[in-house]
GROMACS .gro file of C-alpha atoms in nm:
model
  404
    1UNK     CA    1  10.121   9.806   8.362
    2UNK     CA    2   9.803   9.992   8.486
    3UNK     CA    3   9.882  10.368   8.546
    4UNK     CA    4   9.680  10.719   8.561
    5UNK     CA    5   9.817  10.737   8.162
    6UNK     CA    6   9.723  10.395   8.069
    7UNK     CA    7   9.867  10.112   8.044
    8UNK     CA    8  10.193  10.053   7.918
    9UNK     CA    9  10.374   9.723   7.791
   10UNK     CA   10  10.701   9.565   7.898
   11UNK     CA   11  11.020   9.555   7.677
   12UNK     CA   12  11.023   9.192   7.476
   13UNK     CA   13  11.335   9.206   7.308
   14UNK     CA   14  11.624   9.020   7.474
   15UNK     CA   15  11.854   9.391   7.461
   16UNK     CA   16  11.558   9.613   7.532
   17UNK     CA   17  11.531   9.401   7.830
   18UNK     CA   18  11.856   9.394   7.885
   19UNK     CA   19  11.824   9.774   7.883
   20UNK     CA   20  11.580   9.848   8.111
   21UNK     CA   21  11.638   9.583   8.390
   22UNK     CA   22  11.607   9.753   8.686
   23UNK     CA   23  11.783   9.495   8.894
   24UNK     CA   24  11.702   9.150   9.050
   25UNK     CA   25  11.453   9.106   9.278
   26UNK     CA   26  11.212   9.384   9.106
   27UNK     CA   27  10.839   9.283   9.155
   28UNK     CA   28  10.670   9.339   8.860
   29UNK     CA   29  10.481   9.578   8.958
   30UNK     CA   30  10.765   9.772   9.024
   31UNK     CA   31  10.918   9.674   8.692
   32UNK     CA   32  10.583   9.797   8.509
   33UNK     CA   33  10.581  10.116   8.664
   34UNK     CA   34  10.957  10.214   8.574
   35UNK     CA   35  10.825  10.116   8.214
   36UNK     CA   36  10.584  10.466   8.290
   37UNK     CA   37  10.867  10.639   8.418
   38UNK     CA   38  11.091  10.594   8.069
   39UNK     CA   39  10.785  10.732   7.873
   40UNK     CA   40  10.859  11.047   8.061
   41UNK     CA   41  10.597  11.341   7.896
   42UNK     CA   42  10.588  11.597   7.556
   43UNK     CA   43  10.716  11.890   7.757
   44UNK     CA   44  11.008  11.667   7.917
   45UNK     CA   45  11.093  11.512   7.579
   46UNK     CA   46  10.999  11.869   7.322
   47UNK     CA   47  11.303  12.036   7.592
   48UNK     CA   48  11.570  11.802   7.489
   49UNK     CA   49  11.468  11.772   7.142
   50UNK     CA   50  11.466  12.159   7.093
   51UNK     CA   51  11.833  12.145   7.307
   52UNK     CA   52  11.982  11.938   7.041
   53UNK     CA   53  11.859  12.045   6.713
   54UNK     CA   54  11.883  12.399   6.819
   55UNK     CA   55  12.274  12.319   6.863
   56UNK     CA   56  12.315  12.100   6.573
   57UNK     CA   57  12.167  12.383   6.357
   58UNK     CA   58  12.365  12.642   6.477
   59UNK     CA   59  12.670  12.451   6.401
   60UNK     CA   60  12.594  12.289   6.080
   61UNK     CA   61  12.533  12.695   6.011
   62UNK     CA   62  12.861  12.789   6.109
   63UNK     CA   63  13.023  12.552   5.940
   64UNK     CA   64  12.845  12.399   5.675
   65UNK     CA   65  13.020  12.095   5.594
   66UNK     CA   66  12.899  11.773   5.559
   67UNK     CA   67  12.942  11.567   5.895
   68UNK     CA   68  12.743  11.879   6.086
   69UNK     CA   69  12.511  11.853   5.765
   70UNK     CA   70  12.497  11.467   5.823
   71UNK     CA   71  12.425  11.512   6.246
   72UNK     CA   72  12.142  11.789   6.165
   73UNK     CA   73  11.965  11.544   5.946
   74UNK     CA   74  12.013  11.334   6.205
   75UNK     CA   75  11.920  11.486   6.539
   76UNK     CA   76  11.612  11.563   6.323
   77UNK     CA   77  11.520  11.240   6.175
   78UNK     CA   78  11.534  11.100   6.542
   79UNK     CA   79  11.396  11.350   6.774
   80UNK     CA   80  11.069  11.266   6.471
   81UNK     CA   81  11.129  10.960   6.496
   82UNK     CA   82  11.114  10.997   6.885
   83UNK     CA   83  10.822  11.194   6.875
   84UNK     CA   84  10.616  10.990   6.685
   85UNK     CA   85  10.637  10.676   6.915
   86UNK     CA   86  10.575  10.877   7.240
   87UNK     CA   87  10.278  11.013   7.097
   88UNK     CA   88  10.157  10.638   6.973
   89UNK     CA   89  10.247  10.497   7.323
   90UNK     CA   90  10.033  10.720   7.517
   91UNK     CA   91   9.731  10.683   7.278
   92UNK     CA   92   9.811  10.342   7.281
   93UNK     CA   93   9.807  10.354   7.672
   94UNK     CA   94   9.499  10.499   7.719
   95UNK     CA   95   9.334  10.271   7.476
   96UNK     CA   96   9.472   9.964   7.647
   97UNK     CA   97   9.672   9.828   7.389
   98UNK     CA   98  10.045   9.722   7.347
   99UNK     CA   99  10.286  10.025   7.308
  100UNK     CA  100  10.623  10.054   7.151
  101UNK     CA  101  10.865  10.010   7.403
  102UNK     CA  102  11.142   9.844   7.251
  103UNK     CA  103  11.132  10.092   6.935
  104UNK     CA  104  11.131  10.378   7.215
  105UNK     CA  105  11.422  10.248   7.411
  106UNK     CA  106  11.577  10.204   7.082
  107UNK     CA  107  11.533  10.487   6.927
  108UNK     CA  108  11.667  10.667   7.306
  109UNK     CA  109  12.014  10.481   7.232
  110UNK     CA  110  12.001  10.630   6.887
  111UNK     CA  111  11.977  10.967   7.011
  112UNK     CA  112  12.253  10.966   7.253
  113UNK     CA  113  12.525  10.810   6.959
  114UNK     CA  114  12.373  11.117   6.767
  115UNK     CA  115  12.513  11.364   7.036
  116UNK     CA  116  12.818  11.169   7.044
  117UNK     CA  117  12.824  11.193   6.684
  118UNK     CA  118  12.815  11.587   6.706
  119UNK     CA  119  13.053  11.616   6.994
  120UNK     CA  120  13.355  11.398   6.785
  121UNK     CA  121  13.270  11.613   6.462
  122UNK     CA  122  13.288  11.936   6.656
  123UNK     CA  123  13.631  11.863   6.820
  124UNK     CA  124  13.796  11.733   6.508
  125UNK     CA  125  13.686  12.055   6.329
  126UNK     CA  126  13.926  12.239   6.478
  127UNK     CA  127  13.691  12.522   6.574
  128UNK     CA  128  13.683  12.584   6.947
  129UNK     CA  129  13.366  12.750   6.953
  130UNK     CA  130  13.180  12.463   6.831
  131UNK     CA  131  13.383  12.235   7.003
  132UNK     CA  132  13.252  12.369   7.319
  133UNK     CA  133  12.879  12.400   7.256
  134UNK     CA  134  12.840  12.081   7.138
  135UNK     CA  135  13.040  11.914   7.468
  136UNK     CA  136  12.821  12.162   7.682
  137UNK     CA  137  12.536  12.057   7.501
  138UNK     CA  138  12.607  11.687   7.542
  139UNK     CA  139  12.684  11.752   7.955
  140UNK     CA  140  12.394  11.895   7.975
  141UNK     CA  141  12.214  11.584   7.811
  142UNK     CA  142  12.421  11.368   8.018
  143UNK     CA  143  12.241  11.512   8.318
  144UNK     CA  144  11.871  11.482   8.208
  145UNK     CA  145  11.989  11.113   8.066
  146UNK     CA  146  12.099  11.062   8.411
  147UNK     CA  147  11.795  11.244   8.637
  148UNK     CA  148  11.538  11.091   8.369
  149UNK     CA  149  11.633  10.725   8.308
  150UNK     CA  150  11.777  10.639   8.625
  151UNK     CA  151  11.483  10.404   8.666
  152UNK     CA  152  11.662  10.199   8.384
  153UNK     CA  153  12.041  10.247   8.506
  154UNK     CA  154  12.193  10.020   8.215
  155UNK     CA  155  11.989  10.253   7.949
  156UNK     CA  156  12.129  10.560   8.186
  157UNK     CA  157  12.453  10.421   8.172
  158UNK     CA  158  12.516  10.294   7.770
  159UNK     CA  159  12.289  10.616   7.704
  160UNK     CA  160  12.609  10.854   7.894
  161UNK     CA  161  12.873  10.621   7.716
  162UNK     CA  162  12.726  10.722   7.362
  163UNK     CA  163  12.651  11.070   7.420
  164UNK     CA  164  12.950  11.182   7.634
  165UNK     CA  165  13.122  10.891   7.753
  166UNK     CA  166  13.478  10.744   7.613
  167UNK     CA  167  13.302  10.689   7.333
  168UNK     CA  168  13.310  10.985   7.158
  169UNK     CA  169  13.489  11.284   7.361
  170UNK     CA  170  13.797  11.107   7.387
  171UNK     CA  171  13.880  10.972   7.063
  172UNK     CA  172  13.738  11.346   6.955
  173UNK     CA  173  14.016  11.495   7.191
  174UNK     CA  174  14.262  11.259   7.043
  175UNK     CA  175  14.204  11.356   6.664
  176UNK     CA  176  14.168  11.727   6.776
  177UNK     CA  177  14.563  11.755   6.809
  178UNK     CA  178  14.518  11.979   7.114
  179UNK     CA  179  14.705  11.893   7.391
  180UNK     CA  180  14.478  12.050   7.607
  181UNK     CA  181  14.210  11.840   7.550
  182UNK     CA  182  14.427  11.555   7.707
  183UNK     CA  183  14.311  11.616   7.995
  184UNK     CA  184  13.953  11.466   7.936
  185UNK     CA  185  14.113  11.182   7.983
  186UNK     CA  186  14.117  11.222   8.320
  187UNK     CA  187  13.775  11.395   8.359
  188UNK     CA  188  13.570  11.228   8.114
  189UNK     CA  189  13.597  10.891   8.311
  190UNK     CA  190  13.566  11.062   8.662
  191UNK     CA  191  13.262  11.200   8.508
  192UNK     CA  192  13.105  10.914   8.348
  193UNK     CA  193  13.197  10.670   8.657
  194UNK     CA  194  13.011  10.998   8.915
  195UNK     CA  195  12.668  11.022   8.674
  196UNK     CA  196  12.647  10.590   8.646
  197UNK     CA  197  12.654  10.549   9.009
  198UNK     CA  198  12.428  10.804   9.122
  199UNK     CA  199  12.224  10.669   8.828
  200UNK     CA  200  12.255  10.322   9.015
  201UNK     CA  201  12.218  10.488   9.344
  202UNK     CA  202  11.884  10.658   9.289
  203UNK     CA  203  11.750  10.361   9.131
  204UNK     CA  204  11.846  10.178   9.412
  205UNK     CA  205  11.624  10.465   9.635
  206UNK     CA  206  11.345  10.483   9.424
  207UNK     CA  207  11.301  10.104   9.428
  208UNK     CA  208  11.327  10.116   9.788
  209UNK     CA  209  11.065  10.446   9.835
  210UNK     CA  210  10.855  10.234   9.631
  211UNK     CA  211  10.831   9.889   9.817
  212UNK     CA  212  10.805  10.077  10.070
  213UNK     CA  213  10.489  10.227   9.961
  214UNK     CA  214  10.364   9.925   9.860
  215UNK     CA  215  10.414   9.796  10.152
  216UNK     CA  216  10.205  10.086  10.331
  217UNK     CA  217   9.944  10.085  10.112
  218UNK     CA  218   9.890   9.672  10.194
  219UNK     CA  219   9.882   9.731  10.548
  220UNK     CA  220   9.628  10.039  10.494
  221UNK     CA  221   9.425   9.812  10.291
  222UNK     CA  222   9.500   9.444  10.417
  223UNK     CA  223   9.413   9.269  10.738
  224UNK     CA  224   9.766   9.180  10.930
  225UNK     CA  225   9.592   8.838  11.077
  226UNK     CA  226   9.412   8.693  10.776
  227UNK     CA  227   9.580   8.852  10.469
  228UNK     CA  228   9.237   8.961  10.348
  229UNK     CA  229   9.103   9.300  10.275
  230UNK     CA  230   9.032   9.508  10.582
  231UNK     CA  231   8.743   9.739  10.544
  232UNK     CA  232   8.917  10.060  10.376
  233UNK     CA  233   9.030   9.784  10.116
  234UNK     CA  234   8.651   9.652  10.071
  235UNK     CA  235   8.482   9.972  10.058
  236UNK     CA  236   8.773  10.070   9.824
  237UNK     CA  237   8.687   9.738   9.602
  238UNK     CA  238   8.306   9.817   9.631
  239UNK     CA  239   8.401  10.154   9.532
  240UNK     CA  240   8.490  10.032   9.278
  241UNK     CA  241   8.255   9.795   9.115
  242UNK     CA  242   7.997  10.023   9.136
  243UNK     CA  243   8.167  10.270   8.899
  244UNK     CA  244   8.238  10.026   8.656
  245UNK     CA  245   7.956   9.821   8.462
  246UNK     CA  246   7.666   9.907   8.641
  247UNK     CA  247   7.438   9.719   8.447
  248UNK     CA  248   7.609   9.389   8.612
  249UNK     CA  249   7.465   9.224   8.911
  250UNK     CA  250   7.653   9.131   9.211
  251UNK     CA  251   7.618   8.983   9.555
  252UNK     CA  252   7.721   9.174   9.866
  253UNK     CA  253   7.780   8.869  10.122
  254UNK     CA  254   7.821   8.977  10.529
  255UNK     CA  255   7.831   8.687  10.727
  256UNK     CA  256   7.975   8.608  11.097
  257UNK     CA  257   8.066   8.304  11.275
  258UNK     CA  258   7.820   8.110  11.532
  259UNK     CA  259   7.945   8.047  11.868
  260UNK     CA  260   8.300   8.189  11.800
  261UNK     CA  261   8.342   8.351  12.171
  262UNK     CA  262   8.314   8.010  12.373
  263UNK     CA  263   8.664   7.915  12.143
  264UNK     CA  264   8.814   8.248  12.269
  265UNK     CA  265   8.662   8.152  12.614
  266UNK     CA  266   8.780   7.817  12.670
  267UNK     CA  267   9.111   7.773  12.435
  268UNK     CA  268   9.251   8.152  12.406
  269UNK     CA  269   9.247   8.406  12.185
  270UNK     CA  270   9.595   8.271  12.003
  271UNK     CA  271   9.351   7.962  11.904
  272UNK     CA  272   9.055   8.229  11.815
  273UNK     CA  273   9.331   8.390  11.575
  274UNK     CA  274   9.372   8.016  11.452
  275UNK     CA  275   9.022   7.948  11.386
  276UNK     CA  276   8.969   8.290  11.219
  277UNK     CA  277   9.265   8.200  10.975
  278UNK     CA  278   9.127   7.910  10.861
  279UNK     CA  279   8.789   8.043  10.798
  280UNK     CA  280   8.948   8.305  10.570
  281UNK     CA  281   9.140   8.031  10.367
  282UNK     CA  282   8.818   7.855  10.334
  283UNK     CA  283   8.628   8.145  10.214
  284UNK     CA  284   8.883   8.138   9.968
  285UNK     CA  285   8.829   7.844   9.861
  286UNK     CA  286   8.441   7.816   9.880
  287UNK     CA  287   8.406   8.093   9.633
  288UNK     CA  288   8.533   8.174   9.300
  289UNK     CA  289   8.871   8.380   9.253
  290UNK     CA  290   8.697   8.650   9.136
  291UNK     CA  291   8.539   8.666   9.467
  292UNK     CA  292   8.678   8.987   9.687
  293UNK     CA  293   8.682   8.846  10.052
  294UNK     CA  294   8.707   9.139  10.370
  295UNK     CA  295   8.737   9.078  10.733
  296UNK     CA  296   8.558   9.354  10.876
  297UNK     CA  297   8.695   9.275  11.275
  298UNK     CA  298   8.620   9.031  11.494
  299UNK     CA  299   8.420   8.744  11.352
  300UNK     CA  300   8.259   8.963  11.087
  301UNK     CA  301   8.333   8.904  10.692
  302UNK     CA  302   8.202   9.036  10.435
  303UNK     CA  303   8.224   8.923  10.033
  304UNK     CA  304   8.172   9.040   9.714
  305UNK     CA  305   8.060   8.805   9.419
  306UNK     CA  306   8.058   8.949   9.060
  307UNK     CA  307   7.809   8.849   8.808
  308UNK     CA  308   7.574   8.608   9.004
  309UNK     CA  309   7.213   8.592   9.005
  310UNK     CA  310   7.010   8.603   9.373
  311UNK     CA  311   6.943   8.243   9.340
  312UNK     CA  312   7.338   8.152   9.250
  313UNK     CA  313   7.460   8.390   9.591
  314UNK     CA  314   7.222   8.184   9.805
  315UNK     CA  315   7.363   7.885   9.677
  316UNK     CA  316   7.763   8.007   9.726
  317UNK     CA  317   7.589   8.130  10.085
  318UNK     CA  318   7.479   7.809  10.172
  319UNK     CA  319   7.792   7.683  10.034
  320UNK     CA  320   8.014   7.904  10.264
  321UNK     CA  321   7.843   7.791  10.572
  322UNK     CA  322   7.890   7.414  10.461
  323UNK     CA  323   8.268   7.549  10.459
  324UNK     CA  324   8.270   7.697  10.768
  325UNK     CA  325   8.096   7.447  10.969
  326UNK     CA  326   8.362   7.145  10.947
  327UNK     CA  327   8.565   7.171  11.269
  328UNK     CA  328   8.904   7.284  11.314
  329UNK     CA  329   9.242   7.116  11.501
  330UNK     CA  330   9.376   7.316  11.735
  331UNK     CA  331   9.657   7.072  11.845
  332UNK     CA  332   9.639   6.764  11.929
  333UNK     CA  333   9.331   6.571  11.924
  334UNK     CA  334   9.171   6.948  12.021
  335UNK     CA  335   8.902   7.055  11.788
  336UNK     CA  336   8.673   7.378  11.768
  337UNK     CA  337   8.347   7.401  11.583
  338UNK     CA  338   8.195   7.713  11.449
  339UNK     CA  339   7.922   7.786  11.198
  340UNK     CA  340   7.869   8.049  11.004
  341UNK     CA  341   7.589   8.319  10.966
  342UNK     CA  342   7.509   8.504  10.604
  343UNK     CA  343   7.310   8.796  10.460
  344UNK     CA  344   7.299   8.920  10.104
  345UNK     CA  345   7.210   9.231   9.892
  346UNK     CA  346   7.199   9.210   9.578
  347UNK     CA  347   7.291   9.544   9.332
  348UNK     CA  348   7.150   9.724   9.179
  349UNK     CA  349   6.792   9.529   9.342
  350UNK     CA  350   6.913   9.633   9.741
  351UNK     CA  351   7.094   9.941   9.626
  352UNK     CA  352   7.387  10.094   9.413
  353UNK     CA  353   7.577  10.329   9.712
  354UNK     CA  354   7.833  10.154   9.910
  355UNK     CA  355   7.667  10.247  10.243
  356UNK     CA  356   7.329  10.116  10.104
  357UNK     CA  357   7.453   9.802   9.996
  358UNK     CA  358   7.655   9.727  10.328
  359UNK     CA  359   7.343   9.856  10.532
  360UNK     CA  360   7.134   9.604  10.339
  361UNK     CA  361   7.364   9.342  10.384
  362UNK     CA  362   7.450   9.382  10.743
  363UNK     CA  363   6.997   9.351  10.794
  364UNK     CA  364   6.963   9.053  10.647
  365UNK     CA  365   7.257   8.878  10.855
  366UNK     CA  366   7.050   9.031  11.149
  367UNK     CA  367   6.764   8.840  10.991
  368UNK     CA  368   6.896   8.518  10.975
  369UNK     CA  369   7.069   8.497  11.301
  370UNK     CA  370   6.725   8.630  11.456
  371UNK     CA  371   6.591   8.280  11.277
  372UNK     CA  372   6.902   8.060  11.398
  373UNK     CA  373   7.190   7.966  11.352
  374UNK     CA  374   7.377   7.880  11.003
  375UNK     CA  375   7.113   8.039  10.820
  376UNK     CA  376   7.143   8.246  10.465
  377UNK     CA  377   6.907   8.523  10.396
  378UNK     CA  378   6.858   8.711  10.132
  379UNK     CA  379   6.750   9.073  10.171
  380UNK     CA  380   6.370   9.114  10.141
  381UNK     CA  381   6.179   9.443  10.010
  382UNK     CA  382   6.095   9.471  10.416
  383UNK     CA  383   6.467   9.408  10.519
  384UNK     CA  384   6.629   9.678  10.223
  385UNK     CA  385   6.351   9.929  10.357
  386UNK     CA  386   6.455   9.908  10.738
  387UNK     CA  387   6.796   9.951  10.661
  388UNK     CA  388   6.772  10.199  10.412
  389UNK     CA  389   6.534  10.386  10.687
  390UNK     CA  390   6.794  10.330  10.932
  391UNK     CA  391   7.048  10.436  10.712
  392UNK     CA  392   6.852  10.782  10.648
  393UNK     CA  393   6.838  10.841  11.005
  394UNK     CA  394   7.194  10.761  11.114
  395UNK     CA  395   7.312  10.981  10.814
  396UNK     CA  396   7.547  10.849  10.515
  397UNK     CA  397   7.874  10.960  10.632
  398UNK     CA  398   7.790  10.779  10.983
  399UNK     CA  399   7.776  10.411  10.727
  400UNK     CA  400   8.076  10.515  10.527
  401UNK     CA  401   8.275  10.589  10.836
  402UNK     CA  402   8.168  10.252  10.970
  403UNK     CA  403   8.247  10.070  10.689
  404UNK     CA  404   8.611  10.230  10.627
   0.00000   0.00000   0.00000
């Protein structure tokens, strides 16, 4: 999983996965960036260590015996422990390279049965002072384990049942010999049954918030009749590529379709749409899957093909126009022909800006319509001047506005 922090790997034991299922029907996408989301950060995790040392010090001061002794070393061994893997995930992350996620989950599960650990020492003491920090203590856990993890809710969930849970605070109440403590059994399972569903709740919200953006962010970048890139989502792309190896060359492809009105004219526009979605699916297939294909609007398209020489983009020019140029059923025995116009620019020969290379690009489809129809032109030094002149007069942001 791809994030601003780097990239993160999925659980690949069977109860790490187990763990941090976030339900069914999760794309992984999704999935990958809950994975993020259970790294958490230092300042998030250094808080709750601190929290739970601090407290099992204090105790294991007061009374000096050797389960509190046996919980310090403990909480301290495993907040390290903790520490250590965090710190290797994220350098891992940024490097690109597999991260600990199963030891992390893991060692999260060993945590929580250390807090539990404190909380049935402390009430079987017999000192009521300890007895209630460490159950504060652990309720307060309880609620970051809940607010933190609830991207995971079965690691929220056996997380609360170890720290809190029946698990420990109830047989702790039991040993105690306190009849006032009887009445966590009454709370303690109100209060575990409360944190797991909101735990399942907000997971159930934060999925939804982020299909949702997902969604959005497909529409801003997608075209709704062709499934291809609009132009925010090519520009984007192009964006892209040029800020990552530069050295490279790639083709920048516009083309449009010949005589694509008269189909509009005399079968409708619902047939136009037809046409239109066929040409995208052979673009598709006309080109490698490398390829990033963009209808700009109307009849226009424009492609981007990664490590190709000038000679090999003529040839998947030419090769596109073959594509294009084989009619189309519209029903029936009703067929529609169009053909197909393209221009290239090459980087870095026509350019290395996104408005240069689409100005360049857009010329030399100018060019070869001027010289017929299904032609392929490639820019010439005369061609990337023009536009670049026209370019400088028009103004930059004028081309990138155009173009988004």
């Amino acid at each position: 999983m791809q994030s601003d922090e780097g990239l993160y790997s999925a659980p690949r034991w069977r109860l790490t996965r187990w763990l941090a299922e976030p339900g069914l029907g999760v794309p992984d996408d999704i999935r990958a960036a809950l994975i993020v989301q259970l790294y958490g950060s230092l300042p998030v995790f250094a808080a709750g260590a601190v929290n739970t040392i601090a407290v099992a010090a204090v105790i294991a001061g007061r009374k000096q015996t050797a389960p509190f002794i046996v919980w310090l070393v403990m909480e301290i061994a495993i907040c390290l422990a903790r520490l250590a893997v965090l710190v290797s995930a994220h350098r891992r992350a940024r490097a690109h390279r597999p991260t600990p996620t199963d030891l992390h989950l893991l060692l999260a599960v060993a945590w929580s049965a250390s807090v539990g650990f404190g909380v049935v020492a402390s009430l079987v003491s017999g000192d009521w002072v300890v007895a209630m920090l460490a159950s504060l203590s652990a309720a307060a856990m309880v609620g970051g384990i809940c607010f933190r993890n609830f991207g995971a809710p079965r690691l929220a969930r056996t997380m609360i049942l170890l720290s809190l849970g029946p698990g420990p605070i109830i047989p702790g109440a039991a040993f105690a010999g306190e009849p006032l403590f009887y009445i966590v059994y009454l709370q303690v399972p109100m209060y575990l049954a409360a944190m797991t569903a909101a735990a399942f709740r907000l997971n159930r919200m934060l999925i939804t918030t982020m299909r949702a953006e997902r969604e959005n962010s497909h529409r801003a970048h997608h075209d709704a009749l062709t499934g291809l890139l609009n132009r925010a989502g090519f520009v984007e792309a192009l964006s892209a590529r040029l800020g990552a190896h530069a050295e490279r060359r790639f083709a920048v492809m516009f083309f449009d379709l010949d005589d694509f009105k008269p189909v509009n004219d005399t079968f409708g526009h619902a047939a136009g749409d037809e046409v239109l979605k066929a040409v995208a699916g052979r673009v598709r297939r006309a080109l490698p899957d490398s390829a990033v294909v963009a209808r700009m609007g109307g009849d226009e398209f424009v492609v981007l093909v990664d490590g190709v020489t000038a000679e090999m983009a003529q040839e998947a020019g030419y090769r596109l126009i073959s594509e294009v140029a084989v009619s189309y059923e519209l029903g029936g025995e009703v067929r529609a022909g169009v053909g197909a116009s393209v221009g290239i620019a090459m980087s870095p020969d026509h350019g290395a800006e996104v408005e240069e290379l689409l100005a360049v690009a857009d010329a030399a489809l100018y060019e070869a319509k001027s010289g017929g129809k299904s032609r392929c032109c490639l820019a010439s030094v005369e061609t990337n001047l023009a536009a670049l002149r026209r370019l400088q007069q028009s103004g930059p942001k004028a081309q990138v506005a155009s173009a988004a």
